[in-house]
Coordinates of N, CA, C and O in Angstrom, one line a residue:
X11 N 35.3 102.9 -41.5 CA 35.4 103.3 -40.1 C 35.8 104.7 -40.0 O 36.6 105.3 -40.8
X12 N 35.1 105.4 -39.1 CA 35.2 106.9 -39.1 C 36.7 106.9 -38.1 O 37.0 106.0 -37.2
X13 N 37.5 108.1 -38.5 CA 38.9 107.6 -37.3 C 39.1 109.7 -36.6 O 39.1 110.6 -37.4
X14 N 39.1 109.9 -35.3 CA 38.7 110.7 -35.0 C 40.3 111.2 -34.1 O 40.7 110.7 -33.1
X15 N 40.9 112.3 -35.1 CA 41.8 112.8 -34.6 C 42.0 113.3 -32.8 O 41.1 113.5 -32.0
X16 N 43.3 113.5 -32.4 CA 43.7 113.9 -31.2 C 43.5 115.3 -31.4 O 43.4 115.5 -32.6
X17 N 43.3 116.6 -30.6 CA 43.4 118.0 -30.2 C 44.6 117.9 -29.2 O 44.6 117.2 -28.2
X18 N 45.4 118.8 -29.6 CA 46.6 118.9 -28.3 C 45.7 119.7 -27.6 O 45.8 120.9 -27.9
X19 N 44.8 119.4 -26.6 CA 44.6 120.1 -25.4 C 44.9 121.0 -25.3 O 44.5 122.1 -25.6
X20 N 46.6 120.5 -24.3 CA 47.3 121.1 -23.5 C 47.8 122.4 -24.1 O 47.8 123.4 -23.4
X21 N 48.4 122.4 -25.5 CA 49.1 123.1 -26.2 C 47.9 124.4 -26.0 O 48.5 125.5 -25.7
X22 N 46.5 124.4 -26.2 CA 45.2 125.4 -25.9 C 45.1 125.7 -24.9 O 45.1 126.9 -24.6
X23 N 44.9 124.9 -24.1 CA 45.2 125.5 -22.2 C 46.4 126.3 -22.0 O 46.5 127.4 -21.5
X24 N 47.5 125.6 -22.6 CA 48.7 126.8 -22.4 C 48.5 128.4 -23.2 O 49.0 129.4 -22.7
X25 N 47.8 128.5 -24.4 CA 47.4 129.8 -25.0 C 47.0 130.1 -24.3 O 47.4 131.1 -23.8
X26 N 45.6 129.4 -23.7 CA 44.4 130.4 -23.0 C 45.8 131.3 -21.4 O 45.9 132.5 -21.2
X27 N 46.4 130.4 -20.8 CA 46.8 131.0 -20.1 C 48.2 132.1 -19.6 O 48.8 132.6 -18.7
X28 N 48.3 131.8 -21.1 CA 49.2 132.8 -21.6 C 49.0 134.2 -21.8 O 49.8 135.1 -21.5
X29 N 47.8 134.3 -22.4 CA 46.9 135.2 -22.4 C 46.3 135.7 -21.5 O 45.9 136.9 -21.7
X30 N 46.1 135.1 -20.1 CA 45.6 135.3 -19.2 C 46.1 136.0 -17.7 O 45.8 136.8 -16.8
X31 N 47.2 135.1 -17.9 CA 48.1 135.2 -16.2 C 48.9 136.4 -16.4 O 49.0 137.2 -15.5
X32 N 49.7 136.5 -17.7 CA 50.4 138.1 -17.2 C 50.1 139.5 -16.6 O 50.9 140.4 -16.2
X33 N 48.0 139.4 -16.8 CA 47.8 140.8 -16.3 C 48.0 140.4 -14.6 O 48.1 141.3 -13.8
X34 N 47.9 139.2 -14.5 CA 47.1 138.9 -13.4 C 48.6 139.0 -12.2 O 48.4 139.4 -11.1
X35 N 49.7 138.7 -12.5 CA 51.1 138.6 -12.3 C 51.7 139.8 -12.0 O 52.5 140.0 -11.1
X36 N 51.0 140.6 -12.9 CA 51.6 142.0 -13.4 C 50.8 143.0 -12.8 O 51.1 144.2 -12.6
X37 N 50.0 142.6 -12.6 CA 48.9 143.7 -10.8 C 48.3 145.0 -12.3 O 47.8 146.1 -12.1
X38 N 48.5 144.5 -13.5 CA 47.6 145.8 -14.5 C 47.2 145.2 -15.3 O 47.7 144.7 -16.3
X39 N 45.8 145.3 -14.8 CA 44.7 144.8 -15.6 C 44.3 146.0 -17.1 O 44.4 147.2 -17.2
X40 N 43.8 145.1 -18.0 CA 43.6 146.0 -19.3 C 42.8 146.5 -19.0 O 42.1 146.1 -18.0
X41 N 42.3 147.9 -20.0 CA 41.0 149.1 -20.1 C 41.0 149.1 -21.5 O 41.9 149.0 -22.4
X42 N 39.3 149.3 -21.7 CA 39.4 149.6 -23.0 C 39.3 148.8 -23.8 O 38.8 147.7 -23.6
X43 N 39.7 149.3 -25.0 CA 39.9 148.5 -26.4 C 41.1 146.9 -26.1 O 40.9 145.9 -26.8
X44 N 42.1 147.0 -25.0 CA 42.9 146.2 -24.7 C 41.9 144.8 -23.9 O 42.1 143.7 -24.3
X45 N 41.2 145.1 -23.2 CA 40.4 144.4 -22.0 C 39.4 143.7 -23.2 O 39.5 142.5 -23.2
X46 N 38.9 144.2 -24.0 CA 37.7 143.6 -25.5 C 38.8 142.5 -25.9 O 38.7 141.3 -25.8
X47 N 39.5 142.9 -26.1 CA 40.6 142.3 -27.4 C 41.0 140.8 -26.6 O 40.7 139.7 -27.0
X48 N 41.6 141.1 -25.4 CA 42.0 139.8 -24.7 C 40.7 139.1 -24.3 O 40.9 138.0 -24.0
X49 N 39.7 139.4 -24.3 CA 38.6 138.8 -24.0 C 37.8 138.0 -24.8 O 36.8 137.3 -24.5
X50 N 38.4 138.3 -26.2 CA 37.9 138.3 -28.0 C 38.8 137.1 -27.9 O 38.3 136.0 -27.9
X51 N 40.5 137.3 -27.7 CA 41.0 136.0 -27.7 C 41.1 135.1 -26.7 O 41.9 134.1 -26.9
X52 N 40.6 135.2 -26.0 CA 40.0 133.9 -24.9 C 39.0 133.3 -25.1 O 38.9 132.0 -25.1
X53 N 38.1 134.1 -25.4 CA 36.8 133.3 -26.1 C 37.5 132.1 -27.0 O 37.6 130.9 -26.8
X54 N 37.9 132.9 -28.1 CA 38.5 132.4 -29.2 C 39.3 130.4 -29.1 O 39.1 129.4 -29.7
X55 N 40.2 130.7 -28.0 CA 40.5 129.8 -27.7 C 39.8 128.8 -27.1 O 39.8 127.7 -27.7
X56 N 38.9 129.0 -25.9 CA 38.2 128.4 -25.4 C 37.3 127.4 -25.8 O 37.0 126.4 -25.2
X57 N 36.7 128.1 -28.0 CA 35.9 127.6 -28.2 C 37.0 126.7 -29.4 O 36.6 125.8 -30.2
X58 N 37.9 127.1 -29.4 CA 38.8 125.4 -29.8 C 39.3 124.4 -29.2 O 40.1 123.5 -29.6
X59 N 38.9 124.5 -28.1 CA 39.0 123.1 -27.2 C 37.8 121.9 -27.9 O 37.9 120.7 -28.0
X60 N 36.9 122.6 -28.3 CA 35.9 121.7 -29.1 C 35.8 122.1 -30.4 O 34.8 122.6 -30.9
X61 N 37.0 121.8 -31.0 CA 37.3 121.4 -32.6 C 37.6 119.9 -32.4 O 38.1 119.3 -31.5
X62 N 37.1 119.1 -33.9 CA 37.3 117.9 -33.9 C 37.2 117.6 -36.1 O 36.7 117.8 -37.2
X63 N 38.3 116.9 -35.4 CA 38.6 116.1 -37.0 C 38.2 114.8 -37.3 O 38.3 113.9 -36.5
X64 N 37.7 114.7 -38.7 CA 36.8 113.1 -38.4 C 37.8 112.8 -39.8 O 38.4 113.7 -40.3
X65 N 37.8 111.6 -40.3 CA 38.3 111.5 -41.5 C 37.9 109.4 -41.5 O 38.1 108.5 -40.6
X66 N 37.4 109.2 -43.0 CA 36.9 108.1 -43.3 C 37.3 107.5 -44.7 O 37.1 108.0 -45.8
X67 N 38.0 106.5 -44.5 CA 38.5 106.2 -45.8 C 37.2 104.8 -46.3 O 36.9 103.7 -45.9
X68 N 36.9 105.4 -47.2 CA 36.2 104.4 -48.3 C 36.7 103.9 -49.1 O 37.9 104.3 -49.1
X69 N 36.0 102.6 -50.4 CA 36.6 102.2 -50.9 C 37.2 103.3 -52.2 O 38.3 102.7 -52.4
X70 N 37.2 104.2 -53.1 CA 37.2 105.0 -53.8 C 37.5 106.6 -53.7 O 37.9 107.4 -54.5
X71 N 37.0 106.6 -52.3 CA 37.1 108.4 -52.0 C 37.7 108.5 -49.8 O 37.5 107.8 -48.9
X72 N 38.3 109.6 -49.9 CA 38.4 109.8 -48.7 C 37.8 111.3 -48.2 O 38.1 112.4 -48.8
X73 N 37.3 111.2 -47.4 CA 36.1 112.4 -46.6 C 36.5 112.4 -45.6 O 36.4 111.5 -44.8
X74 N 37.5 113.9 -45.2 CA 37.6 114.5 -44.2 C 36.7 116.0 -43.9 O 36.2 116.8 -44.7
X75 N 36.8 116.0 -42.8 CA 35.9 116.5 -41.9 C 35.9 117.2 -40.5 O 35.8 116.5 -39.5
X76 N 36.0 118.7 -40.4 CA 36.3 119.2 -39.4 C 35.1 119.6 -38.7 O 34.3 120.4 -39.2
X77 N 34.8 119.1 -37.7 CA 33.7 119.8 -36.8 C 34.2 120.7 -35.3 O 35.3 120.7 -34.8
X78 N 33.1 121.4 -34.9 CA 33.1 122.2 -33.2 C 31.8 121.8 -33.2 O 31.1 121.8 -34.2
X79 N 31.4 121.4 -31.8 CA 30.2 120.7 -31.2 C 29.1 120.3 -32.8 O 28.1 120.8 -33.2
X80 N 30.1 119.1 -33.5 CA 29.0 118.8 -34.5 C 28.7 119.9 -35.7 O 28.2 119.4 -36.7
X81 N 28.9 121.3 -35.6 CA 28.8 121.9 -36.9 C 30.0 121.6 -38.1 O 31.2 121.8 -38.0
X82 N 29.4 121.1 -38.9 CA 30.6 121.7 -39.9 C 31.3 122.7 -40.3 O 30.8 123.5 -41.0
X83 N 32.7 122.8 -39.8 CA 33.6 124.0 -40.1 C 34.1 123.6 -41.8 O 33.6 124.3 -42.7
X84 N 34.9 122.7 -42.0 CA 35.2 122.3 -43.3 C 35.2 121.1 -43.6 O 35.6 120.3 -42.8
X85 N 34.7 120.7 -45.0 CA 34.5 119.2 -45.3 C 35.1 118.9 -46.7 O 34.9 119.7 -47.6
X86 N 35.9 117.8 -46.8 CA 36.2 117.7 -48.1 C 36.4 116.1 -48.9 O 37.3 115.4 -48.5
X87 N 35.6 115.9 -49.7 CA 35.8 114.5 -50.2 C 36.9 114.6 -51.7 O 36.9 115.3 -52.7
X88 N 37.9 113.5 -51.1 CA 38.9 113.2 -52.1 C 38.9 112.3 -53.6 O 40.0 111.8 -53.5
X89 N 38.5 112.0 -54.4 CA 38.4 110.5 -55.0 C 39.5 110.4 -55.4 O 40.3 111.3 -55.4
X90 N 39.6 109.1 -55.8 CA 40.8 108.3 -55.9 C 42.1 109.0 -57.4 O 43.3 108.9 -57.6
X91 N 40.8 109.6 -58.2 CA 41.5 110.0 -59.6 C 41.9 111.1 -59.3 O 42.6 111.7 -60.1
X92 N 41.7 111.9 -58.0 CA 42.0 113.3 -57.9 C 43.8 113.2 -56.8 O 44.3 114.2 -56.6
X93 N 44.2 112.2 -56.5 CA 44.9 112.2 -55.6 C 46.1 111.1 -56.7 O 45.9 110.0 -57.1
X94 N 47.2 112.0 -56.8 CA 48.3 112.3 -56.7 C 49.4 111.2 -56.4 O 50.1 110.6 -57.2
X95 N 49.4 111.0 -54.9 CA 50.4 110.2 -54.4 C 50.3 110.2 -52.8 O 49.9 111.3 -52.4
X96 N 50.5 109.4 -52.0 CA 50.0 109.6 -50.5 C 51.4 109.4 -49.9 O 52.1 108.4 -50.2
X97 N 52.1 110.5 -49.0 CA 53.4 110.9 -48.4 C 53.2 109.9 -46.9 O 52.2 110.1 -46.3
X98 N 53.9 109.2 -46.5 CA 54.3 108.9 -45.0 C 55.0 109.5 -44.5 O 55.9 110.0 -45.1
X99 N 55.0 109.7 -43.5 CA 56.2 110.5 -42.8 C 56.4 110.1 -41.8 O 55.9 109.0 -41.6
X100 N 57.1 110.7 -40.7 CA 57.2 110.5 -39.1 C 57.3 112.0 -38.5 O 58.3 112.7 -38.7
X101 N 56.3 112.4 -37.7 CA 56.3 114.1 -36.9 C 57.4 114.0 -35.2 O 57.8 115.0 -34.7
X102 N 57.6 112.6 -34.8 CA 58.0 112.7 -33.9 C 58.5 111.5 -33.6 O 58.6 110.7 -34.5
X103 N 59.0 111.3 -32.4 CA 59.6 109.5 -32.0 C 58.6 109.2 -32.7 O 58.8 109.0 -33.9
X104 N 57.2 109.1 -32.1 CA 56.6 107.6 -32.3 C 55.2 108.2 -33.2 O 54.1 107.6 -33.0
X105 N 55.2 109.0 -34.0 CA 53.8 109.8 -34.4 C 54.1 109.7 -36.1 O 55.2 110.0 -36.7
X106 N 53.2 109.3 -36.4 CA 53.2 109.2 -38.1 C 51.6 110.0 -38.5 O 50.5 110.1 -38.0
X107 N 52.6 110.9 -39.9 CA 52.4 111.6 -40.9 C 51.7 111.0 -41.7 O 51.9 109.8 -41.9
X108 N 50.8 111.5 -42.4 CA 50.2 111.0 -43.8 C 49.7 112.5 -44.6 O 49.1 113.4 -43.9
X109 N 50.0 112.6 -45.9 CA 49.7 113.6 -46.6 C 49.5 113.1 -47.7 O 50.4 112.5 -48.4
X110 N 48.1 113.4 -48.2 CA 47.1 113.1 -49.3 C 47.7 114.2 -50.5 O 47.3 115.3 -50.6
X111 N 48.5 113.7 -51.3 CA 48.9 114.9 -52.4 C 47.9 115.0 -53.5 O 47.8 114.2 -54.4
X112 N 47.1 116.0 -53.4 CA 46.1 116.3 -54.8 C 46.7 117.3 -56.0 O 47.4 118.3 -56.1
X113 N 46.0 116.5 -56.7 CA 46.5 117.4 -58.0 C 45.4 118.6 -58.4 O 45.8 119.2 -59.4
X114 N 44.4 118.9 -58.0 CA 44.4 120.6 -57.5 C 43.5 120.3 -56.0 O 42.8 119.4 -55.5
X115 N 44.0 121.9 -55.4 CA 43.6 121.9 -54.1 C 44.4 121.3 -53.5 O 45.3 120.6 -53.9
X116 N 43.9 121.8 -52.1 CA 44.6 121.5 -50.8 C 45.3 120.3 -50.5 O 44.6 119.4 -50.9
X117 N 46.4 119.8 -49.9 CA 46.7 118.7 -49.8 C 46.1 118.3 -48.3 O 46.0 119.3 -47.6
X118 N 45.8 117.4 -48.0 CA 45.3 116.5 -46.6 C 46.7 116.1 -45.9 O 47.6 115.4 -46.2
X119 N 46.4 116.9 -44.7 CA 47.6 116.2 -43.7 C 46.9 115.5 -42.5 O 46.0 116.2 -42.1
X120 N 47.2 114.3 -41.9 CA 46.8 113.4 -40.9 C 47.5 113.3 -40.1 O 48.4 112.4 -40.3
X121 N 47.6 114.1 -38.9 CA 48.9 113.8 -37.6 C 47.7 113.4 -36.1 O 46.6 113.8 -36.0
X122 N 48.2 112.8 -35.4 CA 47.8 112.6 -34.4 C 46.2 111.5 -34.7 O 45.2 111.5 -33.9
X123 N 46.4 111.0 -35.7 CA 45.4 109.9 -35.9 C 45.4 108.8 -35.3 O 46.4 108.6 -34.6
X124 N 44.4 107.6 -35.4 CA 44.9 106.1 -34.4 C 45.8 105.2 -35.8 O 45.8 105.6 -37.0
X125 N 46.3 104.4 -35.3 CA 47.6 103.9 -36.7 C 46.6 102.9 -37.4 O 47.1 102.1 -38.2
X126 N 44.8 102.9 -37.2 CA 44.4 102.2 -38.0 C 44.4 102.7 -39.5 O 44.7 102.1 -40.5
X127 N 44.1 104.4 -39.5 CA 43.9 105.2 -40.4 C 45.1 105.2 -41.3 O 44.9 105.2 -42.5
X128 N 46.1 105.3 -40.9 CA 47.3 105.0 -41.7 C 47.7 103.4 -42.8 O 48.4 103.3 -43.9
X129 N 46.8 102.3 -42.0 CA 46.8 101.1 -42.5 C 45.9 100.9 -44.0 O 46.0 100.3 -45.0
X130 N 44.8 102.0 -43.4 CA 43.6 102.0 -44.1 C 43.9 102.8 -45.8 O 43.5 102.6 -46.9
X131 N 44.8 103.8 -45.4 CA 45.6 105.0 -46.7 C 46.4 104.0 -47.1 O 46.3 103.9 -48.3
X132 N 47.2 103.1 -46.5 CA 47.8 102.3 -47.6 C 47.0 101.2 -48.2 O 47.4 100.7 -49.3
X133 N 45.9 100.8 -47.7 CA 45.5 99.8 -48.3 C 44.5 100.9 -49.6 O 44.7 100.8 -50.8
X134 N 43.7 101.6 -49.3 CA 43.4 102.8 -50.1 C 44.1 103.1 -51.6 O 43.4 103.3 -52.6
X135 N 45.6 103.1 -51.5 CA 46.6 103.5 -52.7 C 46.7 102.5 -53.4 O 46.7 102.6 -54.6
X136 N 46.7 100.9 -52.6 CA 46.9 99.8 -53.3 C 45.6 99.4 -54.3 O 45.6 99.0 -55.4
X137 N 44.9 99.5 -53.6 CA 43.6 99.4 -54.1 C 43.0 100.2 -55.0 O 42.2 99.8 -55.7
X138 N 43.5 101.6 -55.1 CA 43.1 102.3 -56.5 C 44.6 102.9 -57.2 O 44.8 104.0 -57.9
X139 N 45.6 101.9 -56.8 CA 46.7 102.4 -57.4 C 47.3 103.7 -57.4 O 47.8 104.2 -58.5
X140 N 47.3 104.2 -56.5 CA 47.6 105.3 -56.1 C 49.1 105.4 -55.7 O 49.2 104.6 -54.7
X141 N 50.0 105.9 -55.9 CA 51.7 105.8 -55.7 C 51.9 106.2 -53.7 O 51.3 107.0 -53.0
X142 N 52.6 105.5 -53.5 CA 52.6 105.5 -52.1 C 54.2 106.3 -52.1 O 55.0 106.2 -53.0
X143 N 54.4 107.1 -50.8 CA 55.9 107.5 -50.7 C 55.6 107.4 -49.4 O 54.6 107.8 -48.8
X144 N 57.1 106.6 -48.7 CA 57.4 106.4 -47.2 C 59.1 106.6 -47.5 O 59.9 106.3 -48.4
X145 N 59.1 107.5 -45.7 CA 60.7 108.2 -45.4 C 61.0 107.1 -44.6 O 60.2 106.4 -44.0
X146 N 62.3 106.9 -44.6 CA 62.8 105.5 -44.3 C 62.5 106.1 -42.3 O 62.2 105.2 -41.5
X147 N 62.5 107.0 -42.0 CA 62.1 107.0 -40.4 C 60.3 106.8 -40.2 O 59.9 106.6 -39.1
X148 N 59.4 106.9 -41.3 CA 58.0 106.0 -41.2 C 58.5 104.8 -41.0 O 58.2 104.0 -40.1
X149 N 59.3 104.4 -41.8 CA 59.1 102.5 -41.8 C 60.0 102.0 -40.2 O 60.0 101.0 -39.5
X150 N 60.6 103.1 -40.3 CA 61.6 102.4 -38.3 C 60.6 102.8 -37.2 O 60.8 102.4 -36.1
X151 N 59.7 103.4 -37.8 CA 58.3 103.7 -36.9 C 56.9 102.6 -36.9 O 56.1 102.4 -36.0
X152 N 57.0 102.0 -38.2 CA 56.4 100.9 -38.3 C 57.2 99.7 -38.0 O 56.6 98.8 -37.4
X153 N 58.5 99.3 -38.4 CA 58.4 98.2 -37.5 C 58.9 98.5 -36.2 O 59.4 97.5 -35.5
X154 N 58.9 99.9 -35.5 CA 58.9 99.6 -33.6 C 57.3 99.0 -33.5 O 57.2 98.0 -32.9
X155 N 56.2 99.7 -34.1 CA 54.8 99.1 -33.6 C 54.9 97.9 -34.4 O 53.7 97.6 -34.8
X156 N 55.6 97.1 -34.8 CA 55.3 96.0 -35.1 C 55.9 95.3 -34.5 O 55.2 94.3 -34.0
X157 N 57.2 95.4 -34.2 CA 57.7 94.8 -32.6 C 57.0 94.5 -31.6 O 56.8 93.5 -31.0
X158 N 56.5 96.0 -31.4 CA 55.6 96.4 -29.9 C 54.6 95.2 -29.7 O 54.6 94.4 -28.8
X159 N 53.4 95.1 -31.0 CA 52.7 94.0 -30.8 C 53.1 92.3 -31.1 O 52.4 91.4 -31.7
X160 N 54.1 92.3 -30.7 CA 54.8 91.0 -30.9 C 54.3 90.5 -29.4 O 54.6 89.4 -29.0

């Protein structure tokens, strides 16, 4: 199953108009090389409102996947012999962490995913024996959602 990360929005709408409202507040609008530049980083933002993260755990390999309207920005397939140890974590009250540790290259971090993807990385480790590490605030995060669907 393909599992298709969150975009903090809002956190982008707040850049864009961070960028935006002080000339407008401030009655002085830019000239010039200034007026390009803010207009270079609004674009900029604008066109990360449609960034998206895809990520698919198979039986052997995991393929993540960053797209904007469908092009691929960056892609990378993991296999099971290349990966390390898989990190749990907790980012917030109720938001869990996963980090793909490789032994070369980039490590994979997964925040703001659906908590099937996290079910799927542990069953992933077990299944090709891969060392699992969980911080005792993942597991008070898994059993509140395990409460929750009680």
């Amino acid at each position: 199953m393909v599992h298709q990360g969150k975009v903090q929005r809002w956190l982008i709408v707040f850049m864009l108009l961070a960028v935006n409202l002080p000339p407008l507040f401030l009655g002085s609008f830019p000239t010039g090389f200034a007026l390009y530049f803010q207009l270079f980083i609004s674009v900029l933002i604008v066109l990360a409102l449609f960034i998206k993260a895809h990520v698919k755990v198979r039986r052997d390999n995991i393929v993540y996947r960053v797209e904007w309207w469908s092009v691929p920005l960056y892609y990378k397939t993991v296999y099971a012999d290349e990966v390390r140890r898989i990190d749990f974590k907790r980012s917030n009250w109720t938001a869990k962490v996963a980090i793909v540790r490789v032994k070369k290259g980039i490590d994979l971090r997964f925040a703001l995913f659906p908590d099937e993807l996290y079910s799927e990385l542990v069953q992933f480790a077990e299944r090709n024996k891969v060392k699992i590490r969980k911080s005792k605030n993942y597991e008070t995060v898994e059993k509140l959602d395990s409460n929750r669907l009680r």
